[in-house]
mmCIF file of C-alpha atoms and ligand atoms in Angstrom:
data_model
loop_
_atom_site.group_PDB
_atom_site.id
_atom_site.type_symbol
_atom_site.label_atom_id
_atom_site.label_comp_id
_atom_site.label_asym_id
_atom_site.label_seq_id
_atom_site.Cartn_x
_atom_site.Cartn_y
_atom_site.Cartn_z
ATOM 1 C CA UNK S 1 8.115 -14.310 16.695
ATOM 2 C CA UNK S 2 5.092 -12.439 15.579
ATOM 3 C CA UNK S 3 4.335 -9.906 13.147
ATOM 4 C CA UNK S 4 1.600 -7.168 12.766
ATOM 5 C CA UNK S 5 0.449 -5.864 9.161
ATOM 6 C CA UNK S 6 -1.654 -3.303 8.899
ATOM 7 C CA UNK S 7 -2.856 -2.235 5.483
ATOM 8 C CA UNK S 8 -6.335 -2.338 2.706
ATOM 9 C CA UNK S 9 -8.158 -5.716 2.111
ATOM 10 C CA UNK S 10 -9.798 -4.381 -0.917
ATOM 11 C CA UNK S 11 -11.238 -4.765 -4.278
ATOM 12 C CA UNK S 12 -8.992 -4.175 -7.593
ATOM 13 C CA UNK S 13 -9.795 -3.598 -11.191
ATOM 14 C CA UNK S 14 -7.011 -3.830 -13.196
ATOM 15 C CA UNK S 15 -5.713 -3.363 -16.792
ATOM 16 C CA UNK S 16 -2.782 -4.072 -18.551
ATOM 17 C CA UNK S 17 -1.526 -4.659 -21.811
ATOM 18 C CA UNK S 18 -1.903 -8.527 -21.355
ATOM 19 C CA UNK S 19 -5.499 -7.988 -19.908
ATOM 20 C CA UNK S 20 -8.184 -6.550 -17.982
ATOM 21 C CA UNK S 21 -9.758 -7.894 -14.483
ATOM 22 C CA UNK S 22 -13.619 -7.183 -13.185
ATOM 23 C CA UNK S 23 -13.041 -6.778 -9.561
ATOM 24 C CA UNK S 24 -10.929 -9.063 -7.878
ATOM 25 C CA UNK S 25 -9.613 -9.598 -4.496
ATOM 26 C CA UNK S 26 -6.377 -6.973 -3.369
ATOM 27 C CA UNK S 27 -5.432 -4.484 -0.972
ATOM 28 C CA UNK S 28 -1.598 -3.675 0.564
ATOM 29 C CA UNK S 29 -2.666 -6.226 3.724
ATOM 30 C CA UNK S 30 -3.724 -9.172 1.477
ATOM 31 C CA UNK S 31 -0.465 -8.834 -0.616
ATOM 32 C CA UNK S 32 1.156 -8.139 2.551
ATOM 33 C CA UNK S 33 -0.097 -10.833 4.644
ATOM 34 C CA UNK S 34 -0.056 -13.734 1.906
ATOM 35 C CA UNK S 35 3.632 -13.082 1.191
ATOM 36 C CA UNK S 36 4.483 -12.880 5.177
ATOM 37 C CA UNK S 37 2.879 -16.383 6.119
ATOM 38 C CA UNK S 38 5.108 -18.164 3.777
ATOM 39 C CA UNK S 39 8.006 -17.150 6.530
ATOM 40 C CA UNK S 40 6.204 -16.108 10.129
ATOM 41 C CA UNK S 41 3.323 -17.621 11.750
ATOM 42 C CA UNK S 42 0.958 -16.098 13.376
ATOM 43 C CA UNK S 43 0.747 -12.985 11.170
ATOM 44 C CA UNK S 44 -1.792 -10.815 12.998
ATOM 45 C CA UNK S 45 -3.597 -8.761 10.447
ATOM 46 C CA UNK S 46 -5.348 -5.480 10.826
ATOM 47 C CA UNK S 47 -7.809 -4.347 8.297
ATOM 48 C CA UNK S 48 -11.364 -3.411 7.665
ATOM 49 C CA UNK S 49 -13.520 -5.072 5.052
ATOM 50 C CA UNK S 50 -17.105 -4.299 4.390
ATOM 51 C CA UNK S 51 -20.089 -7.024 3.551
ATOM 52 C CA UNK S 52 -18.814 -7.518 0.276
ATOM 53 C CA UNK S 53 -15.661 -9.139 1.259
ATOM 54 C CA UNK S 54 -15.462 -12.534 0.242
ATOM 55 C CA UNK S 55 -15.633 -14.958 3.146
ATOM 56 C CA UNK S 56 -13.808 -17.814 0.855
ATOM 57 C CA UNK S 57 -10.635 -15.055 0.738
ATOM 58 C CA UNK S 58 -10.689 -14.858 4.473
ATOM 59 C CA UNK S 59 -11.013 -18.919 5.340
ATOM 60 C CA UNK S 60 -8.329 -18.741 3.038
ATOM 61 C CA UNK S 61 -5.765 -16.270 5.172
ATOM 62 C CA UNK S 62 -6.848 -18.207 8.676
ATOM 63 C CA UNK S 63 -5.501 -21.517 7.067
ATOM 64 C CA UNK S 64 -2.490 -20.013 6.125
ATOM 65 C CA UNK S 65 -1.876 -18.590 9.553
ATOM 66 C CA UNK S 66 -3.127 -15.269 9.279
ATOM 67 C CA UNK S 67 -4.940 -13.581 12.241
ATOM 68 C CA UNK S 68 -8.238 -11.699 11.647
ATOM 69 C CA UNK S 69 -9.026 -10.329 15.305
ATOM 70 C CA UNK S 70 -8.076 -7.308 14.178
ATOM 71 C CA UNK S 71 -10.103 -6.573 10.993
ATOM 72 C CA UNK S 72 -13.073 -4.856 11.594
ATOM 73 C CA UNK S 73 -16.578 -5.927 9.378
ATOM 74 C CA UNK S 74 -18.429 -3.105 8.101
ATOM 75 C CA UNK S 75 -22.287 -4.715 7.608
ATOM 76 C CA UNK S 76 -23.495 -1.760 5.715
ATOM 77 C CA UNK S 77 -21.133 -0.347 3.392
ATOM 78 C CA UNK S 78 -18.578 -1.561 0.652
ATOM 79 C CA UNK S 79 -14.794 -2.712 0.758
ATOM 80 C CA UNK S 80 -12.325 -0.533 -0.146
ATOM 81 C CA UNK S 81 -11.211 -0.406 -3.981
ATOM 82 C CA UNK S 82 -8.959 0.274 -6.291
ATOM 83 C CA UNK S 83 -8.754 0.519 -10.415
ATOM 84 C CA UNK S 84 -5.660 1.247 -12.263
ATOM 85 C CA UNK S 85 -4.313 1.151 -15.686
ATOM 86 C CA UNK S 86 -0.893 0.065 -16.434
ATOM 87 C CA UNK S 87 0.996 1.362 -19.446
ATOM 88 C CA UNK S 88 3.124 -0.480 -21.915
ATOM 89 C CA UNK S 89 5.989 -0.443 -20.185
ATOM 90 C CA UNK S 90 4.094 -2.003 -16.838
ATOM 91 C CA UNK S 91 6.526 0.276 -14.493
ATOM 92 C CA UNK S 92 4.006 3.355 -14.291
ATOM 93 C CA UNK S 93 0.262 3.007 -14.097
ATOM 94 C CA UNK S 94 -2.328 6.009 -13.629
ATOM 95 C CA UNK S 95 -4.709 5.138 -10.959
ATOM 96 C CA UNK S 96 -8.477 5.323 -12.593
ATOM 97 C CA UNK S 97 -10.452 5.414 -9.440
ATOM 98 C CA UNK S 98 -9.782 5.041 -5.231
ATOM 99 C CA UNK S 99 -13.107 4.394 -3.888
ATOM 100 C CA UNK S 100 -12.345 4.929 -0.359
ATOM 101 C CA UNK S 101 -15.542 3.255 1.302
ATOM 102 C CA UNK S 102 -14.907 1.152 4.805
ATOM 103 C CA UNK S 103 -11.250 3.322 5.214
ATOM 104 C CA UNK S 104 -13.360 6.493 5.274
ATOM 105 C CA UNK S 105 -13.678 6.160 8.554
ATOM 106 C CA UNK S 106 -11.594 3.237 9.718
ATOM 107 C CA UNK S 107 -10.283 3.890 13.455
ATOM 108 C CA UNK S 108 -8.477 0.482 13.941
ATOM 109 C CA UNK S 109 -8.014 -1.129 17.606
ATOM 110 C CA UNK S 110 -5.753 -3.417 18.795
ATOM 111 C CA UNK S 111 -7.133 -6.649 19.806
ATOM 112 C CA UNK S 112 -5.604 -8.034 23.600
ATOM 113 C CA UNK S 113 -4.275 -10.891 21.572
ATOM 114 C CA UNK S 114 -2.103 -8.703 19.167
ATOM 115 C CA UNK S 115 -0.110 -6.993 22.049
ATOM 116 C CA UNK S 116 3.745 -7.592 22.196
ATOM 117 C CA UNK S 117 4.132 -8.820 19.109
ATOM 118 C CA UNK S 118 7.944 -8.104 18.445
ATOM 119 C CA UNK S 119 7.324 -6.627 14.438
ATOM 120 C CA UNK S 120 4.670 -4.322 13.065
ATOM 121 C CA UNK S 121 4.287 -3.808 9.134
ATOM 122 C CA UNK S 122 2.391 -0.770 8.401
ATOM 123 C CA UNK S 123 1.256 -1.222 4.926
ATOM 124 C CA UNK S 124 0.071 1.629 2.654
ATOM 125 C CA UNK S 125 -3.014 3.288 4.794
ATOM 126 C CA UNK S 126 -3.801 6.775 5.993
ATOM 127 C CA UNK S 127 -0.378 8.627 7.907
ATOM 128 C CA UNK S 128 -3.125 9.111 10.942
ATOM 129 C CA UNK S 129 -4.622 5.453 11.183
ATOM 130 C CA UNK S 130 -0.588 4.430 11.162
ATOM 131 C CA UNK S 131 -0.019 6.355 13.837
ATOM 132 C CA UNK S 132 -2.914 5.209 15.693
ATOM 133 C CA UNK S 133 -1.301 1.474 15.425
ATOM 134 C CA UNK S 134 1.823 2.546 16.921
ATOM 135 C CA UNK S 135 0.125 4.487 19.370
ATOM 136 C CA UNK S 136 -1.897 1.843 20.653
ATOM 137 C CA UNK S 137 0.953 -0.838 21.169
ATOM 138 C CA UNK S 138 1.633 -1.476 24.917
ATOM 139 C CA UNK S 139 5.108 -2.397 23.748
ATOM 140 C CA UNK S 140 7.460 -0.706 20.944
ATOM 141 C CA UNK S 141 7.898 -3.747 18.632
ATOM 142 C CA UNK S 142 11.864 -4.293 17.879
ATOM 143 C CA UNK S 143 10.955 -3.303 14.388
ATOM 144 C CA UNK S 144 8.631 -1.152 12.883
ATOM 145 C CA UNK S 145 8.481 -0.432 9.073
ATOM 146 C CA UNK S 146 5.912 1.369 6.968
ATOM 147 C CA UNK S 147 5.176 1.650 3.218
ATOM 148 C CA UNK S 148 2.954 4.497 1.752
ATOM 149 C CA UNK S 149 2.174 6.172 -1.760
ATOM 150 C CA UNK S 150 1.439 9.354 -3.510
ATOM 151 C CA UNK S 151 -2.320 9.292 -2.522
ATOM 152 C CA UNK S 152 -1.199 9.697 0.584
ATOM 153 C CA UNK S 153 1.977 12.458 -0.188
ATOM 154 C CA UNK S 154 -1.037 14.421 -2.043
ATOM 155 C CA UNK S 155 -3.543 14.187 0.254
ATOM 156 C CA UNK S 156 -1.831 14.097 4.068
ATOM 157 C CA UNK S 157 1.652 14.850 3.839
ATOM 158 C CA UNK S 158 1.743 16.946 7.215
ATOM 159 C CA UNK S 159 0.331 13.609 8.930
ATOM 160 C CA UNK S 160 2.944 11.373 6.770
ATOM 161 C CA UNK S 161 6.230 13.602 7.913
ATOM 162 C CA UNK S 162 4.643 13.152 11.530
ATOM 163 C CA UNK S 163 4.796 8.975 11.272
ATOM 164 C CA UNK S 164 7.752 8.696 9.653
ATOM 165 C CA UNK S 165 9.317 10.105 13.165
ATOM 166 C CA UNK S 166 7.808 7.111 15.100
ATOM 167 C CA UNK S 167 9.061 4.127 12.415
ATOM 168 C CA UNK S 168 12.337 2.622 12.161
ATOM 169 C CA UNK S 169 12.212 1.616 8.329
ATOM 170 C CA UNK S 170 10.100 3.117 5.093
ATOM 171 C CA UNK S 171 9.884 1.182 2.810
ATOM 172 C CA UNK S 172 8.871 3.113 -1.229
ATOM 173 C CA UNK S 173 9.477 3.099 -4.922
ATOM 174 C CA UNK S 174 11.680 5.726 -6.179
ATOM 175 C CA UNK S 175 8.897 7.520 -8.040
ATOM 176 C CA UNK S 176 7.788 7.913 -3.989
ATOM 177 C CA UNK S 177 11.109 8.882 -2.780
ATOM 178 C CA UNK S 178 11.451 11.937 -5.414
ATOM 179 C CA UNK S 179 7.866 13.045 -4.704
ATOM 180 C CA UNK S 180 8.538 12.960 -0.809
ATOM 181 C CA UNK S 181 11.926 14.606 -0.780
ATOM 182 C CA UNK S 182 11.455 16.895 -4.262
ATOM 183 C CA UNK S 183 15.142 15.299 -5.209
ATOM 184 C CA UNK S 184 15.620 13.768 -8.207
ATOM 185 C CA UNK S 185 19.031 12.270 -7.068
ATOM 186 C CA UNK S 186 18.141 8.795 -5.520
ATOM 187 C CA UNK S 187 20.904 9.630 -3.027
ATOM 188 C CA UNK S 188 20.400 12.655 -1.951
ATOM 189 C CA UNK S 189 16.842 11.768 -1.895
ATOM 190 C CA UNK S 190 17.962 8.377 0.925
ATOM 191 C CA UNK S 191 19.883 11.126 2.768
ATOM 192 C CA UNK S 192 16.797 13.574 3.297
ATOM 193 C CA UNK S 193 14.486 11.017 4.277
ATOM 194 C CA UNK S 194 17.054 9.238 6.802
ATOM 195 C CA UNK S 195 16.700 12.657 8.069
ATOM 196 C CA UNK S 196 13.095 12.543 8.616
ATOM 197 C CA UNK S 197 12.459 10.096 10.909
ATOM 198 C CA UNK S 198 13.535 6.427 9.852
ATOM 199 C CA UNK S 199 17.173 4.912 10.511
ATOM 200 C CA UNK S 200 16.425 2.348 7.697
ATOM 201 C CA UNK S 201 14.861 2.732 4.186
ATOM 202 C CA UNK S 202 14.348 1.042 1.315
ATOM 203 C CA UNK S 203 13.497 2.103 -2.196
ATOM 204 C CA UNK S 204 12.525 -0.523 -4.736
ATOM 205 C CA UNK S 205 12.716 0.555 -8.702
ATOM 206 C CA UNK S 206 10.568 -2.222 -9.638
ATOM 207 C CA UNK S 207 12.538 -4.536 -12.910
ATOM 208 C CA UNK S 208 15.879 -2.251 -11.359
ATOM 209 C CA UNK S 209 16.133 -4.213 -7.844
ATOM 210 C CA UNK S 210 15.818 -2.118 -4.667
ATOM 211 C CA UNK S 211 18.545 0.120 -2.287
ATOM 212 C CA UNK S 212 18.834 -0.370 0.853
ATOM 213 C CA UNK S 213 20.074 2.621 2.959
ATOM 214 C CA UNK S 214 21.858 2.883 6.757
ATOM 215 C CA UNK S 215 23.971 5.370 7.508
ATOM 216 C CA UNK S 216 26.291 5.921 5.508
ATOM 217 C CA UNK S 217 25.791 1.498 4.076
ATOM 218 C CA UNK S 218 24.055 1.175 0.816
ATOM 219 C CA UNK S 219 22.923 -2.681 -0.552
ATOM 220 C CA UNK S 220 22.059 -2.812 -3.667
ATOM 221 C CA UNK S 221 19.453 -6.072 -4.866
ATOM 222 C CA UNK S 222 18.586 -6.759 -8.735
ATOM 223 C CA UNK S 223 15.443 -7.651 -9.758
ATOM 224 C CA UNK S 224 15.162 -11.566 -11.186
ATOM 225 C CA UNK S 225 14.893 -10.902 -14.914
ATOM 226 C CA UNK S 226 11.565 -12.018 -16.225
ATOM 227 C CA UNK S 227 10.786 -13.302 -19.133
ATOM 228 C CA UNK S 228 6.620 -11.992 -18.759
ATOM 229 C CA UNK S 229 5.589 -9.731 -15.884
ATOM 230 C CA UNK S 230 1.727 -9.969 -16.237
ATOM 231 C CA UNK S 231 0.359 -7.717 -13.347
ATOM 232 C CA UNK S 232 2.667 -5.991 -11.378
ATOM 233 C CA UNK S 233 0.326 -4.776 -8.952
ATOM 234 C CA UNK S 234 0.331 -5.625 -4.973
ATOM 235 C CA UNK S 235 4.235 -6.634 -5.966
ATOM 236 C CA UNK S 236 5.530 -3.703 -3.331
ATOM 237 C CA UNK S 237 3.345 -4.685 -1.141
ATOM 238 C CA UNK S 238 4.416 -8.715 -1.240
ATOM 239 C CA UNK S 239 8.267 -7.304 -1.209
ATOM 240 C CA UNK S 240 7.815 -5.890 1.914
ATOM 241 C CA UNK S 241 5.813 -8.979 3.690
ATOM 242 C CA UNK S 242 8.374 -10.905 2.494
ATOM 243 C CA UNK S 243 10.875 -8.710 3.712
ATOM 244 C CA UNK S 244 9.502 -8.442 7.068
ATOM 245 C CA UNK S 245 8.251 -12.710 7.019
ATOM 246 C CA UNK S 246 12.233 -12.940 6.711
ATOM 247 C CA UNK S 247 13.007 -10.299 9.402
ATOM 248 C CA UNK S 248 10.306 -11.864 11.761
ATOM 249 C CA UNK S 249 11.136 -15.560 11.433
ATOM 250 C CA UNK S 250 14.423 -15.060 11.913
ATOM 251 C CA UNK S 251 14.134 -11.983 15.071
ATOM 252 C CA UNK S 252 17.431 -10.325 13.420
ATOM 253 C CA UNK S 253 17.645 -7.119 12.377
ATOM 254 C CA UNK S 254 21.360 -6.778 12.079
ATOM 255 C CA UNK S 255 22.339 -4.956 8.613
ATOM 256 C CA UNK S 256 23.345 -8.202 7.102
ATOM 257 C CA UNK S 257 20.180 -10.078 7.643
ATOM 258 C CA UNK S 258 18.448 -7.132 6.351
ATOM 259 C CA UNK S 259 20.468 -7.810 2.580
ATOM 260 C CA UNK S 260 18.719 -11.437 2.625
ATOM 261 C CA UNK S 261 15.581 -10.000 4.053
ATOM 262 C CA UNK S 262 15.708 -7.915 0.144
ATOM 263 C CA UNK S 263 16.589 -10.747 -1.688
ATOM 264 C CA UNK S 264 13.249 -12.804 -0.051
ATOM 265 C CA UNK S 265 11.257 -9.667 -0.355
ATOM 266 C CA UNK S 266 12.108 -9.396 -4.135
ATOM 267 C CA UNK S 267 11.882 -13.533 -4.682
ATOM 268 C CA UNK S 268 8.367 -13.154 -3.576
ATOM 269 C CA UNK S 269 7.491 -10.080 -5.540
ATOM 270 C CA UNK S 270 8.832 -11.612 -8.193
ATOM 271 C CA UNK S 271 5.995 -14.216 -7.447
ATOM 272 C CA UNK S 272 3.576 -11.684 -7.636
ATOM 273 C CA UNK S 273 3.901 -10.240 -10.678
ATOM 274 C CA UNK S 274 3.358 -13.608 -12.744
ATOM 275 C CA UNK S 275 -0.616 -13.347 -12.629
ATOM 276 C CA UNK S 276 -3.145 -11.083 -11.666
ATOM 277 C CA UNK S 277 -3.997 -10.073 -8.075
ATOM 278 C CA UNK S 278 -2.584 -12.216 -5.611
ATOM 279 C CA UNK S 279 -3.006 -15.410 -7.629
ATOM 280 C CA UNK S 280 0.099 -16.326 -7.971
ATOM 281 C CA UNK S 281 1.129 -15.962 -4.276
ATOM 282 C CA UNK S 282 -1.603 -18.463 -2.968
ATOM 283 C CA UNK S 283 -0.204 -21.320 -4.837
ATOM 284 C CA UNK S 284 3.637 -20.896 -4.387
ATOM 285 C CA UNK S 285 5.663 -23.660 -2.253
ATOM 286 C CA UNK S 286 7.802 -24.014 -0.194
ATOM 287 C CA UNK S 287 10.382 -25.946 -2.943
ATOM 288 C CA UNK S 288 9.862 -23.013 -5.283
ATOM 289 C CA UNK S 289 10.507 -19.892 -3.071
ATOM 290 C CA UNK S 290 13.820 -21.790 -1.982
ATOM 291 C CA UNK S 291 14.530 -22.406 -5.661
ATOM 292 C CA UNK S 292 13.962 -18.955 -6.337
ATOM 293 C CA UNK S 293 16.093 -17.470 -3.912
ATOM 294 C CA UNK S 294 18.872 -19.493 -5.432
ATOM 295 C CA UNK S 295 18.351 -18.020 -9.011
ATOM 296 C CA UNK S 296 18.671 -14.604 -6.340
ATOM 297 C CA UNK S 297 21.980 -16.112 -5.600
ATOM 298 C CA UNK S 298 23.121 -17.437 -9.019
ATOM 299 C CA UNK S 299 22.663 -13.955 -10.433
ATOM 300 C CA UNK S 300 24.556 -12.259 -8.265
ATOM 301 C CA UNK S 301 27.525 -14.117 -7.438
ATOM 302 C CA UNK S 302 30.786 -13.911 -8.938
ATOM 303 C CA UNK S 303 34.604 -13.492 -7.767
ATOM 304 C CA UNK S 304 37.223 -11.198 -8.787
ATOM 305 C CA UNK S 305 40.705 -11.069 -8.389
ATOM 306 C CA UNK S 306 41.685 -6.910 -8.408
ATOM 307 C CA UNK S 307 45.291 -6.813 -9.106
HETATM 308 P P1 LIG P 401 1.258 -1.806 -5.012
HETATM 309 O O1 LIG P 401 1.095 -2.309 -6.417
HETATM 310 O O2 LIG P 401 2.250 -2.589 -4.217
HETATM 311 O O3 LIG P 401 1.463 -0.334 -4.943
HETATM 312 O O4 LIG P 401 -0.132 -2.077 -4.265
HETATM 313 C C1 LIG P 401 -1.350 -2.139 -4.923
HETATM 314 C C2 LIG P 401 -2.457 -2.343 -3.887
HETATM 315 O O5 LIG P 401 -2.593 -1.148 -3.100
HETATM 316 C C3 LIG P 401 -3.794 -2.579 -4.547
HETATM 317 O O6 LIG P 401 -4.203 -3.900 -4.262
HETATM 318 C C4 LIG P 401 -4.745 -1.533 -3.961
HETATM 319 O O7 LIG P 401 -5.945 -2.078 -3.466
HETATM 320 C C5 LIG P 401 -3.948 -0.882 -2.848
HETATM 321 N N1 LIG P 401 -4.116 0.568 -2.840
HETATM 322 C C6 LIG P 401 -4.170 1.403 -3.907
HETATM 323 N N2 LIG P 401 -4.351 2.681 -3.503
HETATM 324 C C7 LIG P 401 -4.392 2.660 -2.153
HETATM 325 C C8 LIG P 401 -4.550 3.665 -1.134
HETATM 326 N N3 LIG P 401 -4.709 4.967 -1.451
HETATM 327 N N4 LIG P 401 -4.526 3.278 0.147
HETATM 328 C C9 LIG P 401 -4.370 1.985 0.474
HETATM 329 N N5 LIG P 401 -4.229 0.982 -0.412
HETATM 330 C C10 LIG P 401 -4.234 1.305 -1.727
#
């Protein structure tokens, strides 16, 4: 099975109260597409960098099965970035600057080799250049599931409430799900935006575990406690390529496999969040993701006898 992912291969400066990073290497598709090759091969990445992207990071994806057909190279003009400052707490951050660059003007296409792939991540981009992806597929993948942010809520919410009609799954942090819906109950919030457009959605409340909402079904998924959480940032972005890696390698999107497509999802972020940028994701095995998933297990599991 394949799997699309769509998102920013970007530049991040980040601070938090452990440290501070120069620019580094980020973006929703890196996150996206580095957690999502531990599970699906190909996964067929579409991007744009500009000449500043380093050519090391993208010999790097191609080994580990990720497609770059579809990411366009900008010659004269800069990668996307990012800065942000996170606050003591690490579970809110204020973003310091969005240099949009390259995405200014980033009208992706779909490359011949890309069509019928069965699952399509749209990571955190533009409402319109979403769209545009689904737009351009000769075939409806079996799955289609899309993250996005405030940026986006602020800037192009007519565009975002148009989208969310064409996806089957949005995936957002409760901070997100408040902003879009203007409830402050979590539930009544899930029941609004099931209203809007997608049949699934998930909202992830970072060290509190993620929902996941269908119908009237609700699965709830802690977070693995952790000791030190060191940079937090890209970790939404490697739950839901881990998420979707699950969903694609295994082609079922039944309810049930969707519960140990959340566990994966937050194994992985879990991952994440251990170093800065996506460090800590490009030298994670096979032996340890399994081993995580168990502690996902462990934690969870009990019996009880109700009398
Ligand atoms: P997350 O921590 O999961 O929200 O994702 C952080 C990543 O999102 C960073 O690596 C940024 O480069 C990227 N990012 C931040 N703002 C935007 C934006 N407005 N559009 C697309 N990507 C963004």
């Amino acid at each position: 099975m394949s799997l699309i992912t769509v998102g920013t291969m970007a530049f991040d400066a980040i601070e938090t109260p452990f440290g501070k990073t120069d620019k580094i290497v980020g973006g929703s598709g890196v996150y996206v597409a580095y957690a999502a090759s531990n599970f699906v091969k190909p996964v067929q990445q579409i991007s744009i960098i500009g000449y500043d992207f380093p050519e090391e990071e993208l010999a790097e994806m191609r080994e580990r099965g990720v497609w770059l057909d579809g990411v366009e190279v900008v010659k004269d003009k800069k990668s996307f970035f990012w800065s942000g400052r996170y606050h003591e707490d690490m579970n809110s951050r204020d973003t310091l600057a969005t240099d949009l660059n390259v995405l200014a003007d980033f009208d992706p296409s779909i490359p011949d080799s890309y069509q019928g792939a069965e699952f399509l991540m749209l990571g955190n981009l533009a409402p319109k250049v979403q769209l545009n992806v689904i737009q351009e597929l000769n075939e409806r993948p079996k799955l289609i599931a899309m993250d996005t942010m405030n940026f986006w809520m602020e800037s192009a919410m007519a565009d975002l409430k148009i989208v969310l009609k064409y996806v089957d799954m949005l995936i957002i942090n409760d901070a997100e799900a408040k902003q879009l819906t203007g409830m402050y109950s979590l539930v009544k919030a899930a029941k609004a935006i099931l209203q809007m457009g997608p049949k699934y959605l998930i909202i992830k409340k970072g060290e509190h575990g993620a929902l996941l909402f269908h119908g009237n079904e609700v699965f709830f998924a802690p977070a693995l406690p952790l000791e030190d959480v060191f940079d937090p940032t890209g970790a939404g972005d490697t739950f839901a390529g881990g998420f979707m890696g699950h969903i694609a390698k295994t082609g079922d999107i039944s309810f049930e496999n969707m519960k140990r497509g959340i566990i994966v999802g937050s194994a992985m972020a879990s991952f994440c969040v251990e170093k800065f940028g996506p460090s800590r994701l490009k030298e994670v095995t096979k032996e340890e993701i399994d081993a995580r998933i168990q502690q996902f297990k462990d934690l969870v599991n009990f019996e009880i006898e109700l009398t």
